[in-house]
Tab-separated table of C-alpha atoms in Angstrom:
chain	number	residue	atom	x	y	z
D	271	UNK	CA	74.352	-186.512	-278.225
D	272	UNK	CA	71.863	-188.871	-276.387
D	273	UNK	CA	72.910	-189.640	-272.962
D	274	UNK	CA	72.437	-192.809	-270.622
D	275	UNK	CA	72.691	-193.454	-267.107
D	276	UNK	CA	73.057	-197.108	-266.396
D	277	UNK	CA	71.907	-197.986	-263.257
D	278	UNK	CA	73.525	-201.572	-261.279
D	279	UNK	CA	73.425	-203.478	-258.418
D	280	UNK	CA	76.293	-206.208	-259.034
D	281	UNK	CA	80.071	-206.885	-260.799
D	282	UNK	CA	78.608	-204.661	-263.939
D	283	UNK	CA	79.657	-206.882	-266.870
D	284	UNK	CA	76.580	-205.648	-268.761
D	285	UNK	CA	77.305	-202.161	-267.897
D	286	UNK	CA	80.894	-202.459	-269.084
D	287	UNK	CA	79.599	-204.033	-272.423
D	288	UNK	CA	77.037	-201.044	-273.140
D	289	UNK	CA	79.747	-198.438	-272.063
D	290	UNK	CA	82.455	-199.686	-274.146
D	291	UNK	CA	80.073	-200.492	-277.344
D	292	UNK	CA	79.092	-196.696	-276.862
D	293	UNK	CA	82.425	-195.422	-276.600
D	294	UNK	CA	82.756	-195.728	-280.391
D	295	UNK	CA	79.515	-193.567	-280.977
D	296	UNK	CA	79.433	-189.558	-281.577
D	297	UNK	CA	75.500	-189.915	-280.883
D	298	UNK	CA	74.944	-191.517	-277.922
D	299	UNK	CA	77.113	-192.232	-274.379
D	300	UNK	CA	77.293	-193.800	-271.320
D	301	UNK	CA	77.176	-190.444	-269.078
D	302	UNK	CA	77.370	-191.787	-265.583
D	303	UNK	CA	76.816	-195.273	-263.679
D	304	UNK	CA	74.605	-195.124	-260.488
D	305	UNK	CA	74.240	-198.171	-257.817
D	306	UNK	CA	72.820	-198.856	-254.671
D	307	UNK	CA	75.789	-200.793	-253.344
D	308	UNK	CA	79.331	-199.020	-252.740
D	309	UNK	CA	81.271	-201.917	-252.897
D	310	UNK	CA	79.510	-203.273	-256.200
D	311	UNK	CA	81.923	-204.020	-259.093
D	312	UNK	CA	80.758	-202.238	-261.223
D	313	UNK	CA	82.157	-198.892	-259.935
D	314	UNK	CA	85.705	-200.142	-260.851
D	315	UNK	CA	84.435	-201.052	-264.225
D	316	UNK	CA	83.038	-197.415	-264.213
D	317	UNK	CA	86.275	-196.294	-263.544
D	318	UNK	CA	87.983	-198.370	-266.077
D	319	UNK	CA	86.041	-197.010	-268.652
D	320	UNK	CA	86.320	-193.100	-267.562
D	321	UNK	CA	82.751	-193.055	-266.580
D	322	UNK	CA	81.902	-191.392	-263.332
D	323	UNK	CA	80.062	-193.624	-261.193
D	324	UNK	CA	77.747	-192.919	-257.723
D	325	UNK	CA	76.252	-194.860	-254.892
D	326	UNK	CA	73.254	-194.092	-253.028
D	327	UNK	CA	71.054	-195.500	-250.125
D	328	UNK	CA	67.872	-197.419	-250.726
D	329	UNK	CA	66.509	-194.705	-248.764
D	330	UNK	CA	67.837	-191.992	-250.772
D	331	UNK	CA	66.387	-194.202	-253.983
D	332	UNK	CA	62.892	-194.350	-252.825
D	333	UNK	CA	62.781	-191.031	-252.089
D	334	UNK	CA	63.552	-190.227	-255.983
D	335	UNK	CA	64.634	-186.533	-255.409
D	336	UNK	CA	68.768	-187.382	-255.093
D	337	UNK	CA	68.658	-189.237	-257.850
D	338	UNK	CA	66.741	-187.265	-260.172
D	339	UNK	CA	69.153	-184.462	-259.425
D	340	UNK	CA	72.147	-186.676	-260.079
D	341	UNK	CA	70.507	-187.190	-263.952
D	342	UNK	CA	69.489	-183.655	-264.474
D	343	UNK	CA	73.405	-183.272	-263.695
D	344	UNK	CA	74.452	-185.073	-266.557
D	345	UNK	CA	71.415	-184.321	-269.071
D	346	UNK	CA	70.443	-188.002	-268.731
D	347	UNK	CA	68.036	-188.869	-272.050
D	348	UNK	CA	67.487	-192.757	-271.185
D	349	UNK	CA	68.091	-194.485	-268.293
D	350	UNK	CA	69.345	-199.230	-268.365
D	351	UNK	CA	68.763	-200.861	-265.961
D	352	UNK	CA	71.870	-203.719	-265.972
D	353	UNK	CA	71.487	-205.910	-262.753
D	354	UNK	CA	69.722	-203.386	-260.948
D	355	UNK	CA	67.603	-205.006	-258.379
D	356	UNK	CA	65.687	-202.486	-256.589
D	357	UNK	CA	61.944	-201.486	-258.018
D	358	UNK	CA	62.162	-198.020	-259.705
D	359	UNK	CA	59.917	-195.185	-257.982
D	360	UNK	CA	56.820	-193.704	-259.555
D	361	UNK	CA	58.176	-190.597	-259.377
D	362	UNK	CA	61.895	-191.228	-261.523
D	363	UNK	CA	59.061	-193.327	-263.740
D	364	UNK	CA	57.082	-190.276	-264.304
D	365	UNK	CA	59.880	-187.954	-265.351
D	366	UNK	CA	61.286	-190.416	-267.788
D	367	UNK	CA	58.478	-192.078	-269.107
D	368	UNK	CA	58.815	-195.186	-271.854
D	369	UNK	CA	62.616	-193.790	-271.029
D	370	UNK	CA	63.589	-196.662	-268.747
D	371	UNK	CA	64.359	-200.169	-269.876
D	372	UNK	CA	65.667	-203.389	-267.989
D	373	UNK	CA	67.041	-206.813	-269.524
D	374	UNK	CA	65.534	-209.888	-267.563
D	375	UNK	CA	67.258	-213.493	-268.176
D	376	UNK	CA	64.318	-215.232	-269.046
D	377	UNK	CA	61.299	-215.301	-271.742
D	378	UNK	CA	59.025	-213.197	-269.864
D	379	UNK	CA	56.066	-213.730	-268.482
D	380	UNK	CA	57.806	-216.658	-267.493
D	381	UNK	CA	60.463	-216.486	-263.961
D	382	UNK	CA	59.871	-212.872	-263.203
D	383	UNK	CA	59.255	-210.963	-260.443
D	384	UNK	CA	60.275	-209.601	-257.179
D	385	UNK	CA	63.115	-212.078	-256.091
D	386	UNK	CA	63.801	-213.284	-259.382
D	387	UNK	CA	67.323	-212.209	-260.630
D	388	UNK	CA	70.479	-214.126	-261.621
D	389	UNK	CA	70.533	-217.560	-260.932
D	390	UNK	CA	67.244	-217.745	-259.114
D	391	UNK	CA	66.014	-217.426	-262.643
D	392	UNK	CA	68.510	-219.946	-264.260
D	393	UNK	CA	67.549	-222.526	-261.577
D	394	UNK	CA	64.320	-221.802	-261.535
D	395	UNK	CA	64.247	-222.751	-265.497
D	396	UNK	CA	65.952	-225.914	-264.990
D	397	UNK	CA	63.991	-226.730	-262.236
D	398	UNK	CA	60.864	-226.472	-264.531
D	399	UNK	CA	62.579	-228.682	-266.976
D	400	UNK	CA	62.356	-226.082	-269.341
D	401	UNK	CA	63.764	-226.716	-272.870
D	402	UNK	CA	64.526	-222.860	-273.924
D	403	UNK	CA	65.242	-219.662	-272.262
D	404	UNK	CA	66.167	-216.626	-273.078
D	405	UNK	CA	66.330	-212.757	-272.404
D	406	UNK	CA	63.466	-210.395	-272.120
D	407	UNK	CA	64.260	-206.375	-273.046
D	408	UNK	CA	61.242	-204.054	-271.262
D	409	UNK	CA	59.906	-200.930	-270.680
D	410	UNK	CA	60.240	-200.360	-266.620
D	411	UNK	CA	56.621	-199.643	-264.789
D	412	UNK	CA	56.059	-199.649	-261.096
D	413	UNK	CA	55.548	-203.764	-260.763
D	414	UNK	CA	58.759	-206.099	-261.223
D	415	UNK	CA	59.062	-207.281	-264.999
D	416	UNK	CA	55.776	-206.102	-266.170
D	417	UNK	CA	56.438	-203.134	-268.193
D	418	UNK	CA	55.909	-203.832	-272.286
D	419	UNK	CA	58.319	-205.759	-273.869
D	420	UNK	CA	60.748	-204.636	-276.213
D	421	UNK	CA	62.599	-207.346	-277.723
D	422	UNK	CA	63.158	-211.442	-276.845
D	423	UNK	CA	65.556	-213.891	-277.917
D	424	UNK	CA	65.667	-217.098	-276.946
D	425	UNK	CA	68.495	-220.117	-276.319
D	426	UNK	CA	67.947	-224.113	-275.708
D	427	UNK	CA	67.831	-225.739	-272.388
D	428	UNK	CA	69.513	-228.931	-272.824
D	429	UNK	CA	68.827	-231.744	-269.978
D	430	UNK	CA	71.961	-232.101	-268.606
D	431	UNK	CA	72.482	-228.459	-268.039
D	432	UNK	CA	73.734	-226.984	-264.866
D	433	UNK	CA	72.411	-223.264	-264.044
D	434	UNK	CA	76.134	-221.672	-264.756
D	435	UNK	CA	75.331	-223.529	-268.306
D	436	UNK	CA	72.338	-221.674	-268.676
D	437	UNK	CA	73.945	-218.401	-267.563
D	438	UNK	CA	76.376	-218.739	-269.826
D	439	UNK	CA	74.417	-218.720	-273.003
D	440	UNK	CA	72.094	-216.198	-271.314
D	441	UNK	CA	75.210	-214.122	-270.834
D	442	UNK	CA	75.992	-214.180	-274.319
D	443	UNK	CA	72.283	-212.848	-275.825
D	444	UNK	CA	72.790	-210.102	-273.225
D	445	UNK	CA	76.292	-208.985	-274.137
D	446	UNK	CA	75.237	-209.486	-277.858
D	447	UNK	CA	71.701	-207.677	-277.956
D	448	UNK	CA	71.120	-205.665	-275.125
D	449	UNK	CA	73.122	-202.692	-276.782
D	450	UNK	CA	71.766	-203.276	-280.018
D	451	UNK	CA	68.121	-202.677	-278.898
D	452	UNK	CA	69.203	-199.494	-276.981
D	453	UNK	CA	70.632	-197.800	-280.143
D	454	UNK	CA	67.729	-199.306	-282.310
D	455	UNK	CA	65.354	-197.059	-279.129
D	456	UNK	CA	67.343	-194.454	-278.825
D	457	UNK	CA	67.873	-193.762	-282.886
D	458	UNK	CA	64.032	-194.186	-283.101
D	459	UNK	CA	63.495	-191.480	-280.415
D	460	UNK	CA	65.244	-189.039	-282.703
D	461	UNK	CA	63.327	-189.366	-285.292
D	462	UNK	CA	60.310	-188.807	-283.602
D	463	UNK	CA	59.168	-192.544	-284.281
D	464	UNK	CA	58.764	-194.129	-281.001
């Protein structure tokens, strides 16, 4: 059995997606659900799903030690980021390395970086008059939205869009991929291929 930890800031609809597309798998599960903020929605969703859930302080987060007891707890293999908006420490880096991935809601390079979540991005893209968007999949380093990227797809920009239009079909590629490319990782992993 592979095990994930998903970590989230916000309502957790992408965390609820990957836990319930995982709860028809014998190889691989959605362990536990960590967040920085105890009144975040996604603990409820957690709890919907049977999944234990945990909050911590930004303190206790930089300081890496809390948390990486908390995975050792439940033999944590891979760790998602889903709406997770504080930077990972070096240190949680370090112990699971090419072992943490994030989903950003644009085409990276492009709108990311510290600041640059939710509809900051989806303005951001109409703002630029941009005629396609889409979802970046990533490796997690220590800088905002730089680690390699995994896997893009993109959607069109049309000019009378509103951000919540853009978010929408952004919304779909994540619920519709985002799980997807974590099996595809965490089947390649093994087999000793990645």
């Amino acid at each position: 059995m592979r095990n994930i930890a998903i970590l989230a800031s916000g309502s957790g609809t992408n965390a609820e997606n990957i836990g319930r597309y995982f709860s028809r798998s014998a190889d691989i599960g959605v362990v536990v659900i960590l967040s920085n903020k105890p009144d975040a929605g996604v603990h409820q969703r957690a709890k919907d799903l049977g999944i234990p859930s945990f909050t911590f302080t930004n303190a206790e987060f930089r300081d890496g030690s809390l948390i990486l007891r908390k995975l050792a707890e439940y033999d944590v293999d891979f760790i998602v980021l889903a709406g997770f908006l504080l930077k990972i420490p070096v240190d949680i880096i370090q112990a699971y390395p090419d072992k943490i991935i994030n989903i950003h809601p644009s085409l990276l390079p492009k709108f990311g970086g510290k600041g640059m979540y939710g509809d900051h991005v989806h303005q951001a893209v109409i703002a630029a008059k941009e005629t396609q968007t889409g979802i970046t999949i990533h490796y997690v380093n220590d800088r905002y939205d730089e680690g390699a990227v995994i896997f893009q797809k993109t959607c069109p920009v049309f000019p009378a869009d509103t951000a919540d239009d853009v978010a929408a079909r952004v919304h779909e590629l994540e619920y519709t991929y985002y799980p997807e490319v974590i099996e595809r990782l965490l089947e390649k992993t093994q087999h000793g291929k990645a």
